[in-house]
mmCIF file of C-alpha atoms in Angstrom:
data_model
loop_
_atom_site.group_PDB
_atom_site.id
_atom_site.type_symbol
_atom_site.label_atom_id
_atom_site.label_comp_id
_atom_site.label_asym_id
_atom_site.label_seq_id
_atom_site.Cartn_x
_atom_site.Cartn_y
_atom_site.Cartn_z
ATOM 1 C CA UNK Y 1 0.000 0.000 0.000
ATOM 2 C CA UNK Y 2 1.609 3.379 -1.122
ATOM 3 C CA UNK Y 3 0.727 5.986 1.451
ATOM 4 C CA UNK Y 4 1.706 8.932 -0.849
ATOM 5 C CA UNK Y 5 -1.582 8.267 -2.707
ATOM 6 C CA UNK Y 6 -3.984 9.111 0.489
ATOM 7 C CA UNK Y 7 -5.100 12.227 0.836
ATOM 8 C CA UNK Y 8 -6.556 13.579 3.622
ATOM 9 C CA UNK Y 9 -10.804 14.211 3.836
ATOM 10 C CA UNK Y 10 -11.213 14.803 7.003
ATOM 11 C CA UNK Y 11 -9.105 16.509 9.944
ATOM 12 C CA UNK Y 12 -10.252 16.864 13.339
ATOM 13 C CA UNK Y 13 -8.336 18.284 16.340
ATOM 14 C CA UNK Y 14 -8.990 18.105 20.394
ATOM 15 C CA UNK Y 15 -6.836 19.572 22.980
ATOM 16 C CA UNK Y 16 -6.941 17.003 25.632
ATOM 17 C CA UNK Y 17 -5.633 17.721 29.501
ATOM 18 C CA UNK Y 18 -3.796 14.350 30.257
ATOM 19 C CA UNK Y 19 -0.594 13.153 28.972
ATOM 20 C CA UNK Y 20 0.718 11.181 25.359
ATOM 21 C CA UNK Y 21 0.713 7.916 27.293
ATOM 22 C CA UNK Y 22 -3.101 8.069 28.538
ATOM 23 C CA UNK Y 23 -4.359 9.586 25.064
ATOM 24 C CA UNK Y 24 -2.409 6.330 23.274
ATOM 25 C CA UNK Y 25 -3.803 3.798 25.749
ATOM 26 C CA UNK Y 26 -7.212 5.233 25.564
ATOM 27 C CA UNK Y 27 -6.966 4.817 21.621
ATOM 28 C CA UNK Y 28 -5.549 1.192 21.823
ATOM 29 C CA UNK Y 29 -7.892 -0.585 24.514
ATOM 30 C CA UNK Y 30 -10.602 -2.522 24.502
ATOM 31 C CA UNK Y 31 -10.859 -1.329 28.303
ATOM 32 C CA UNK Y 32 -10.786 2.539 27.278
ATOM 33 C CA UNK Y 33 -12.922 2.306 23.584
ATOM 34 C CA UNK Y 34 -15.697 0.775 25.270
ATOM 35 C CA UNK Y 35 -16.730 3.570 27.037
ATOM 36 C CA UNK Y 36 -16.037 6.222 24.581
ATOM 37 C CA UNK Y 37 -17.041 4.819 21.632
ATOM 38 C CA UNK Y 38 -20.295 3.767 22.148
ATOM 39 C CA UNK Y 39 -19.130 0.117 23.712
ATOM 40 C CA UNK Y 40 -17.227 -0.837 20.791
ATOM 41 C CA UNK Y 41 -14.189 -3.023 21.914
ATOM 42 C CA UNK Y 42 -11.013 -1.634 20.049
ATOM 43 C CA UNK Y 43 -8.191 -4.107 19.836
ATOM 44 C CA UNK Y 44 -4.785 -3.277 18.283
ATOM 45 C CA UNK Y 45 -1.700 -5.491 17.909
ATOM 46 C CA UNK Y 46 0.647 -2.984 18.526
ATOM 47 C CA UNK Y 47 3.393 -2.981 15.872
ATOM 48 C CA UNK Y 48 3.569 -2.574 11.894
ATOM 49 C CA UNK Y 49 1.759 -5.576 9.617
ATOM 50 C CA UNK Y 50 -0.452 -5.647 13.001
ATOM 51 C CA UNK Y 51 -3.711 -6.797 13.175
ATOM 52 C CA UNK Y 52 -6.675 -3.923 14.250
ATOM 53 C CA UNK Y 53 -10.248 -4.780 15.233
ATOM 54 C CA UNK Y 54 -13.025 -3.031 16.822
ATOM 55 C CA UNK Y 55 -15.747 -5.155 17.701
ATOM 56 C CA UNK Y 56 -19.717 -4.388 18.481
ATOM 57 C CA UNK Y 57 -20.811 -4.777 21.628
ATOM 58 C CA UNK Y 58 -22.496 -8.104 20.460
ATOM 59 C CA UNK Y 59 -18.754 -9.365 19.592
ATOM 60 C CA UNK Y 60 -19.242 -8.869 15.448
ATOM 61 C CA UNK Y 61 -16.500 -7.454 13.946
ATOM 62 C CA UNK Y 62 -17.204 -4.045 13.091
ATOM 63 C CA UNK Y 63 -14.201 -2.442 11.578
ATOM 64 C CA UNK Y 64 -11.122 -4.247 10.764
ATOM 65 C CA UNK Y 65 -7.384 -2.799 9.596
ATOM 66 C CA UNK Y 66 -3.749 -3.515 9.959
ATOM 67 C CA UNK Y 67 -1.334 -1.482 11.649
ATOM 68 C CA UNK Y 68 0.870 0.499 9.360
ATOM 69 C CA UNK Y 69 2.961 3.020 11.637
ATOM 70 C CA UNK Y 70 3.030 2.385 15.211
ATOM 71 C CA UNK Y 71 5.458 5.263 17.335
ATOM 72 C CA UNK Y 72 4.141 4.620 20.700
ATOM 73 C CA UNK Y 73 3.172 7.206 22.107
ATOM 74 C CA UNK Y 74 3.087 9.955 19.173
ATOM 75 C CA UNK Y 75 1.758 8.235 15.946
ATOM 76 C CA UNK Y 76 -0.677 5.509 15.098
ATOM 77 C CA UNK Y 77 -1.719 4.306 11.856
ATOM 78 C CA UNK Y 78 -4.116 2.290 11.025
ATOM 79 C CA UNK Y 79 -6.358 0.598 8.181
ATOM 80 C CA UNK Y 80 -9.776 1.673 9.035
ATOM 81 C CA UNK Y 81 -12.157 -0.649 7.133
ATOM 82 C CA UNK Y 82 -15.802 -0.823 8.373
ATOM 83 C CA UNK Y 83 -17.491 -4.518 7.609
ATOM 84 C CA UNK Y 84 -19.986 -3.811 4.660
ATOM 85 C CA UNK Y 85 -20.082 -6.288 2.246
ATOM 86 C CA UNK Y 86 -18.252 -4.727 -0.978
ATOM 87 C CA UNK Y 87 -17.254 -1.336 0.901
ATOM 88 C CA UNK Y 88 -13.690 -1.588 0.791
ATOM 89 C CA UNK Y 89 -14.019 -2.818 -3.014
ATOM 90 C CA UNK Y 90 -15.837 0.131 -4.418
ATOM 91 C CA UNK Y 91 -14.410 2.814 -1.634
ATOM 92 C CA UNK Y 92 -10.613 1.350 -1.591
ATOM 93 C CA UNK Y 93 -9.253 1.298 1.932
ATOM 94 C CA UNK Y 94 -9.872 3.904 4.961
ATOM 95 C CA UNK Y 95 -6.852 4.900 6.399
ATOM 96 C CA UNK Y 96 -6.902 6.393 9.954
ATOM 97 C CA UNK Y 97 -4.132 8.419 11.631
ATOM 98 C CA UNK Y 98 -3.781 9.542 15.439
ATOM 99 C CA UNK Y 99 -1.084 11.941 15.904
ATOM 100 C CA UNK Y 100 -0.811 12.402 19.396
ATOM 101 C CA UNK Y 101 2.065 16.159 20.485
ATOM 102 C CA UNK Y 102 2.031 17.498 23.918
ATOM 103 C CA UNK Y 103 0.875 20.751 23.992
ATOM 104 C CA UNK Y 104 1.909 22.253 27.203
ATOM 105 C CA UNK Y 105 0.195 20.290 29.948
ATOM 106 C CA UNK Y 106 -2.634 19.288 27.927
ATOM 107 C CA UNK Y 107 -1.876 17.224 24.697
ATOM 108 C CA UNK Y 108 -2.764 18.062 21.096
ATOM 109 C CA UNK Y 109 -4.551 14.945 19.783
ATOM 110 C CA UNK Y 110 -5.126 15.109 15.406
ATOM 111 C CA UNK Y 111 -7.197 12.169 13.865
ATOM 112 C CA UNK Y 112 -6.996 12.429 9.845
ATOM 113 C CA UNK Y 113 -8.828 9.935 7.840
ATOM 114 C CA UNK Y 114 -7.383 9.782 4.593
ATOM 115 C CA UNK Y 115 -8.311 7.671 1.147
ATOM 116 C CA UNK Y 116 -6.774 7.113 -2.373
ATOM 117 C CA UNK Y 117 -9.201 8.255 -4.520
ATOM 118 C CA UNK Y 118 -11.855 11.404 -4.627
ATOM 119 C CA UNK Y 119 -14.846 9.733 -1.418
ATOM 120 C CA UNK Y 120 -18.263 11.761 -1.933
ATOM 121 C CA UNK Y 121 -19.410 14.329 0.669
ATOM 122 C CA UNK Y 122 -22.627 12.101 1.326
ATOM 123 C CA UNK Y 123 -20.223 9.026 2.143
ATOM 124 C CA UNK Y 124 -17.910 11.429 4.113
ATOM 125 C CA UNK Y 125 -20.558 12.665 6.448
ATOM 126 C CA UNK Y 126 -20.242 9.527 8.124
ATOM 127 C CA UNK Y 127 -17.191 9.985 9.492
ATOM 128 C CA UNK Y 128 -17.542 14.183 10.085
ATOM 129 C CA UNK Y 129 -20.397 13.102 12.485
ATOM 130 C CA UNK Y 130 -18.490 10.591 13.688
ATOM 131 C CA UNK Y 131 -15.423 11.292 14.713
ATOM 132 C CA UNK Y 132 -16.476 14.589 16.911
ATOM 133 C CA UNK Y 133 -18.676 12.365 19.067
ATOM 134 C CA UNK Y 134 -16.155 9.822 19.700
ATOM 135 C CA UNK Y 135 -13.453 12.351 20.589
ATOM 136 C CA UNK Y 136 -15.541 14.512 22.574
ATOM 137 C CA UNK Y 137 -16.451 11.379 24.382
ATOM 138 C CA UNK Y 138 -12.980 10.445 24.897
ATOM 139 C CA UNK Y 139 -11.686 13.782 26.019
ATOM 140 C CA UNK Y 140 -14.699 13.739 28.472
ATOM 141 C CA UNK Y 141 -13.183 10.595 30.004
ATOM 142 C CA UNK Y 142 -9.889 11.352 30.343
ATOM 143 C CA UNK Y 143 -10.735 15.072 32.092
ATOM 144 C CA UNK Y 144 -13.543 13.923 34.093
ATOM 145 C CA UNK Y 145 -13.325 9.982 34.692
ATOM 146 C CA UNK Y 146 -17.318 10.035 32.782
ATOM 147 C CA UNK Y 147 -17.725 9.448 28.944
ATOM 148 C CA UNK Y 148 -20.529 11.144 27.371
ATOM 149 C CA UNK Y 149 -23.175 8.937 26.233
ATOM 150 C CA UNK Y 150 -23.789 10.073 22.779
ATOM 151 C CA UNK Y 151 -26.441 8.430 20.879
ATOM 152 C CA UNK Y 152 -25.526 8.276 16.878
ATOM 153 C CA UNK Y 153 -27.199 7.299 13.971
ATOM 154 C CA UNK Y 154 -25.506 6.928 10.443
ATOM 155 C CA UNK Y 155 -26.180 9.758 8.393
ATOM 156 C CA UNK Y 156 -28.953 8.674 6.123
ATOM 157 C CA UNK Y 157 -27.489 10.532 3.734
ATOM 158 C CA UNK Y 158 -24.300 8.738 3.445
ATOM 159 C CA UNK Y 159 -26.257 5.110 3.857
ATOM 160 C CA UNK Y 160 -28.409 6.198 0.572
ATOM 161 C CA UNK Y 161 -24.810 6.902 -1.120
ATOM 162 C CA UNK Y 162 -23.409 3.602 -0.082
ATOM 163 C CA UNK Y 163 -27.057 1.938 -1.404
ATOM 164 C CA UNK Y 164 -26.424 3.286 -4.645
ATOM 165 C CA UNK Y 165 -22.808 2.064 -5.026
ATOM 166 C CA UNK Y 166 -23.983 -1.695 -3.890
ATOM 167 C CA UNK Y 167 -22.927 -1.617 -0.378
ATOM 168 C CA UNK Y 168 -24.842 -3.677 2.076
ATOM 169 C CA UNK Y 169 -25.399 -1.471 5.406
ATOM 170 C CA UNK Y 170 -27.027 -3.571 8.192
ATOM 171 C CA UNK E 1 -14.853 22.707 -5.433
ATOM 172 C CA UNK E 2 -16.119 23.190 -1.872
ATOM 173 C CA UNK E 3 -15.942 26.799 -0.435
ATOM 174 C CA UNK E 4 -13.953 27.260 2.141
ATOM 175 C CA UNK E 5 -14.646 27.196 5.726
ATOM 176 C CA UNK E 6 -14.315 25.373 9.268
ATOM 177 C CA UNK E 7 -16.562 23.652 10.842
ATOM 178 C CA UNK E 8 -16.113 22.162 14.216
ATOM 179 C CA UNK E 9 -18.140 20.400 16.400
ATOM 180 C CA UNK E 10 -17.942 18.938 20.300
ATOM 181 C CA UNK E 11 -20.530 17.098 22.500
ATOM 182 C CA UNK E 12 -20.457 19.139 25.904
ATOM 183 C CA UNK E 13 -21.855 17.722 29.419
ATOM 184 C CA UNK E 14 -23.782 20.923 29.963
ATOM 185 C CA UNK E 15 -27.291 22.780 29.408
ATOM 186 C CA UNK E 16 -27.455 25.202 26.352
ATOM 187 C CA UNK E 17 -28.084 28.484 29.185
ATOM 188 C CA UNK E 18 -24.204 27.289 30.630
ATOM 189 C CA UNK E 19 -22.874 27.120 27.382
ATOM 190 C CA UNK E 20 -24.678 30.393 25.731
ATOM 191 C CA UNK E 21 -22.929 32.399 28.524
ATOM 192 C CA UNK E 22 -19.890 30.998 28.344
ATOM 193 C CA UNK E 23 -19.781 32.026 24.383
ATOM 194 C CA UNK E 24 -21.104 35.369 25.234
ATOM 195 C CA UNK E 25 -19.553 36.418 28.696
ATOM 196 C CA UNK E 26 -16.159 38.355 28.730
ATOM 197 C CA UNK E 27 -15.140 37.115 32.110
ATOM 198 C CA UNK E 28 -15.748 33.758 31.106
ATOM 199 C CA UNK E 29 -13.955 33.875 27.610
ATOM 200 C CA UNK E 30 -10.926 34.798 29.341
ATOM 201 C CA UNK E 31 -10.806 31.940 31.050
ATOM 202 C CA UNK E 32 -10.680 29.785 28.035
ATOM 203 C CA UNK E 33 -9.946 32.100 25.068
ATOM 204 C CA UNK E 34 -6.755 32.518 25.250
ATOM 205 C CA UNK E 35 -7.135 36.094 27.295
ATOM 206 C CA UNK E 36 -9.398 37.096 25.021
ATOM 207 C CA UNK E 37 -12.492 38.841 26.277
ATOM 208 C CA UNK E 38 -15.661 38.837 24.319
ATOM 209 C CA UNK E 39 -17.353 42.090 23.607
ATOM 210 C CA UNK E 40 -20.659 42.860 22.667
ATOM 211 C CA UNK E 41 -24.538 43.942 24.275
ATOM 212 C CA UNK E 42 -25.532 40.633 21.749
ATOM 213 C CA UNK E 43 -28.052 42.497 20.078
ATOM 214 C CA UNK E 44 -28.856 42.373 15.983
ATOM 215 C CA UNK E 45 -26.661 45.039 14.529
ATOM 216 C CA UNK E 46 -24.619 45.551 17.704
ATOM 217 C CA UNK E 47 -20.708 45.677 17.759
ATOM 218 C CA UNK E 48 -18.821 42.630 18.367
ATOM 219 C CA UNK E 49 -15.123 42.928 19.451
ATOM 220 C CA UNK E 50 -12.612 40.354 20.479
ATOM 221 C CA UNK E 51 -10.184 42.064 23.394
ATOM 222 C CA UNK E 52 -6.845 40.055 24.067
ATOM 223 C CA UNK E 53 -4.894 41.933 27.277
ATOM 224 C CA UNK E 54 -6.218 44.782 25.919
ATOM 225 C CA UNK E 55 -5.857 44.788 22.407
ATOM 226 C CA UNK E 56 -8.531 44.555 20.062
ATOM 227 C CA UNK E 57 -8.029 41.578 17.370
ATOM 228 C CA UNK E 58 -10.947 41.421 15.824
ATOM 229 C CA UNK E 59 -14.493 43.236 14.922
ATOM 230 C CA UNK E 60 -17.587 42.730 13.705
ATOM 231 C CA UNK E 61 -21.253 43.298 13.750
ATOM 232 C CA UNK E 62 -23.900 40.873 15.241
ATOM 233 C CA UNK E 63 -26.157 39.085 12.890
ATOM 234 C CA UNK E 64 -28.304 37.007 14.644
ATOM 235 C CA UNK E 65 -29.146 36.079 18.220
ATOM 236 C CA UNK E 66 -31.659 33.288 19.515
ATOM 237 C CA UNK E 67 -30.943 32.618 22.739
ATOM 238 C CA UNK E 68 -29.849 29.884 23.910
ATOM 239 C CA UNK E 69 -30.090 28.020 19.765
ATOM 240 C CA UNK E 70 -27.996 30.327 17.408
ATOM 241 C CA UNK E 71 -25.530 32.985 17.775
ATOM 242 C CA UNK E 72 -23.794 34.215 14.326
ATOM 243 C CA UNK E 73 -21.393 37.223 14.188
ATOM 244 C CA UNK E 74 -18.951 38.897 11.442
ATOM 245 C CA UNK E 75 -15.588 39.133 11.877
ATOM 246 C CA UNK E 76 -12.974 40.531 11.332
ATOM 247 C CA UNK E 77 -9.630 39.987 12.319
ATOM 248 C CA UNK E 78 -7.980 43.442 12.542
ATOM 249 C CA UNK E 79 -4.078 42.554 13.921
ATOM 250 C CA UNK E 80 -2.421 42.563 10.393
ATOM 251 C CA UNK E 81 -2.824 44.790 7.542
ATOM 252 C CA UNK E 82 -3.267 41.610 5.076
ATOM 253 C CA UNK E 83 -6.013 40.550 7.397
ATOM 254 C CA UNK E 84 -7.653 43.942 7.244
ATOM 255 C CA UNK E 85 -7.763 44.242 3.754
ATOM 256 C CA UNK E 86 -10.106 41.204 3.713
ATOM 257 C CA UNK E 87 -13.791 41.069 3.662
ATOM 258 C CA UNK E 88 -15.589 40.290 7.244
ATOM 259 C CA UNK E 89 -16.085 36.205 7.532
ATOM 260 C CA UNK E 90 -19.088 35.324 9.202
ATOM 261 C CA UNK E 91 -18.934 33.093 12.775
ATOM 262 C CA UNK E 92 -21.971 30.994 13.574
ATOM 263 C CA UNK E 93 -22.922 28.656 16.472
ATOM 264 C CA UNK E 94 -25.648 26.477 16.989
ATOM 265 C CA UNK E 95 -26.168 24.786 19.968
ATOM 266 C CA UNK E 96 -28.162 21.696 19.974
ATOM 267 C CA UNK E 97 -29.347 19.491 23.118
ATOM 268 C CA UNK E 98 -28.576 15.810 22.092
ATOM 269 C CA UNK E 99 -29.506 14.017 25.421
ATOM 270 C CA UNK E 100 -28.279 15.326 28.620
ATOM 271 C CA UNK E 101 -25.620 16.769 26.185
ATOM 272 C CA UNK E 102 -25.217 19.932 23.920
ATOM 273 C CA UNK E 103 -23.492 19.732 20.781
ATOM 274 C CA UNK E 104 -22.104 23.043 19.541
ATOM 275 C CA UNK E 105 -21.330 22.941 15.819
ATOM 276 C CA UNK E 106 -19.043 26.101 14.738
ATOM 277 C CA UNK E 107 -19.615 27.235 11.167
ATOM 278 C CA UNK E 108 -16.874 29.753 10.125
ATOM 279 C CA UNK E 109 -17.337 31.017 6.421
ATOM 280 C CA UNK E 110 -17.248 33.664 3.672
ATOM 281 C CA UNK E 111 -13.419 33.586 3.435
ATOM 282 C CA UNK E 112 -11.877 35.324 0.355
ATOM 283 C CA UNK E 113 -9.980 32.963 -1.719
ATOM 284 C CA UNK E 114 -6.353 32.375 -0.019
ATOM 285 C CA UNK E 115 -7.489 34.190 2.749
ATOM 286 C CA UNK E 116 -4.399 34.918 4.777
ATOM 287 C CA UNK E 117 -6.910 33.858 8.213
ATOM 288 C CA UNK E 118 -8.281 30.763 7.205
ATOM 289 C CA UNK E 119 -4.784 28.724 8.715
ATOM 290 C CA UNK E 120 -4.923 30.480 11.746
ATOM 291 C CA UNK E 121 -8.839 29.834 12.480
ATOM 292 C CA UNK E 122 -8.655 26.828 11.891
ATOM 293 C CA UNK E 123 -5.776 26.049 13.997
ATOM 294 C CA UNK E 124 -7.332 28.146 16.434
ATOM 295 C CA UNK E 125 -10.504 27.389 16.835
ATOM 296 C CA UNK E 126 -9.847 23.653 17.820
ATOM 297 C CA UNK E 127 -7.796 24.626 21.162
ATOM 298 C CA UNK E 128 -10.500 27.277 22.220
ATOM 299 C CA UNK E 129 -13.603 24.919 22.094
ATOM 300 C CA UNK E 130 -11.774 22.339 23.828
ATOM 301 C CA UNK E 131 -11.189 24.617 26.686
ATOM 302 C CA UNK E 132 -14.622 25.843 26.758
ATOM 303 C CA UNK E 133 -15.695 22.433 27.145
ATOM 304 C CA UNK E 134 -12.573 21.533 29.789
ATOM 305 C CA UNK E 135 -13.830 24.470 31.320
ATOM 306 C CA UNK E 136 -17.701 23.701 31.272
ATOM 307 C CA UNK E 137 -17.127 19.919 32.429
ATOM 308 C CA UNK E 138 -14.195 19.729 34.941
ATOM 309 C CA UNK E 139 -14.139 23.405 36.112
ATOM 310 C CA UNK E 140 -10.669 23.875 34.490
ATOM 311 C CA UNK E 141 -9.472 25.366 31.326
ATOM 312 C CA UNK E 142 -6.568 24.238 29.236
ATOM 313 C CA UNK E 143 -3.445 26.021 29.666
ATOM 314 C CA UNK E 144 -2.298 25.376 25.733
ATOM 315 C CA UNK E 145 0.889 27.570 24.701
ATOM 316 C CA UNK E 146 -0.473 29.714 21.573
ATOM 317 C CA UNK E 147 2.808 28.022 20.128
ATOM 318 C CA UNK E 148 1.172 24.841 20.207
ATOM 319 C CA UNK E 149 -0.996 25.362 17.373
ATOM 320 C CA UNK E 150 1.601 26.056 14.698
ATOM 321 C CA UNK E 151 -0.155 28.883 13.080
ATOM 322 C CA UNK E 152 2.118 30.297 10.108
ATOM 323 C CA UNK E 153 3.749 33.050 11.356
ATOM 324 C CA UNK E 154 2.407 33.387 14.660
ATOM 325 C CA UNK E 155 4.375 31.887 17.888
ATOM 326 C CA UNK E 156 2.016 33.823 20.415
ATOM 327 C CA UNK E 157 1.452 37.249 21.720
#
């Protein structure tokens, strides 16, 4: 997989008051992700060629990806493939990237979600709502010990887009 | 091609009342605005100012006020002479309850192509919100060094 040909689509940014080492852990547990990310159980083998799940709270796989840059505690990246039949296919591959600076006492945490080829805005919106509520949620529980219980639906607008293109959405 | 803007949103554990004041309250901006005290009597067609230790950085006019749903403002970042050469952009939050949450979506807009503001903004805006909402849920803002964002050009007052 050539990483010059992603391109970023969507950049999001949180300022987080705890240190690199919490931020990564909360990223890389199944401990952590459950309460953040609406009880999704993320587990990460930690090193390149890696394998990266996040399972459903009813134990499905949900999302799966390899690990392709792992710099403990500053830079994670992963494949980010959510489990639709034909998705990856017709989409190509997600690729997710945590980038994870100290910023005086808090820490600066970046998630980019990248792709090789032009995604549509409808498909996109998926992850713009996403990714906000899962963050917030995860700052929330790193300041305050309480994750924010967010309730999400996918866009409908992005599950019409993935309809047309053949992609079976549960 | 999309036009340009930022949008940002956050899920906050607070009411929309907190969270209108703390977008509208000087004393309260300070504390997670970088030192910057919001200005205005947050009426249609009032003056809107930013103040940071004194110094005015930006101005505008206010556009629309619904408490405690929408809030939208021009602005006008006055600091440079690039800057001020630029038409206003327009600021705009809505604040939505989702739950026992609010979610604030941020809609900054009507930039001028290779508008010299648009890196700093969006560098910018990221580290204020996450104080307001440090600030709103634990009781304690971020201290983030202005450095920290890595604005072109700009290491900080």
């Amino acid at each position: 997989m050539n990483l010059d040909n992603f391109k970023p689509a969507i950049v999001y940014t949180i300022y987080i008051a705890s240190t690199p080492e919490k931020v990564w852990e909360a990223l890389t547990t199944a401990e952590f992700s459950k309460k953040y990310f609406s009880g999704f159980a993320v587990e990460a083998e930690l090193k390149v060629g890696g394998a990266f799940v996040a399972r459903a709270p009813d134990g499905s796989v949900h999302i799966s990806g390899e690990v392709i840059e792992c710099v403990s505690p500053r830079k994670l990246t992963i494949t980010w493939n959510v489990n639709w039949s034909a998705l990856v296919e017709k989409l190509g591959p997600t690729l997710v990237t945590y980038d994870i600076e100290p910023a005086g006492d808090a820490v600066k945490l970046t998630l980019t979600q990248a792709h090789d080829r032009p995604i549509d805005d409808d498909i996109l919106s998926g992850g713009r709502s996403g990714w906000p509520a899962i963050l917030s949620s995860l700052k929330s529980l790193l300041e305050t010990g309480q994750a924010l219980v967010i309730k999400m639906e996918p866009p409908q607008r992005m599950l019409d887009a993935l309809k047309k293109l053949g992609i079976k959405t549960p | 091609m999309r036009k340009p803007e930022f949008v940002y949103v956050t899920y906050i554990a607070t009411t929309p009342e907190k969270l209108w004041e703390a977008l509208t309250s000087s004393e309260f901006s300070k504390r997670y605005w970088f030192d910057t005290e919001v200005k205005s009597d947050w009426k249609v067609g009032s003056p809107f100012a930013l103040v940071m230790n004194g110094t005015t950085t930006d101005v505008g006019e206010i556009l629309q006020v619904d408490r405690p749903r929408w809030l939208s403002y021009t602005f006008h970042h006055v600091l440079s002479e690039a800057a001020r050469k630029e038409r206003p952009t327009k600021v705009t939050f809505n604040l939505e309850p989702h739950g026992k949450l609010v979610k604030l979506t941020l809609t900054h807009e009507d930039f001028e192509d290779g508008s010299v503001i648009l890196d700093g903004i969006s560098k910018g805006w990221p580290a204020i919100l996450s104080s307001l909402k440090s600030l709103l849920e634990s009781g304690a803002a971020l201290a983030i060094p202005p450095s920290a964002l890595a604005i072109e050009g700009y290491d900080g007052p």
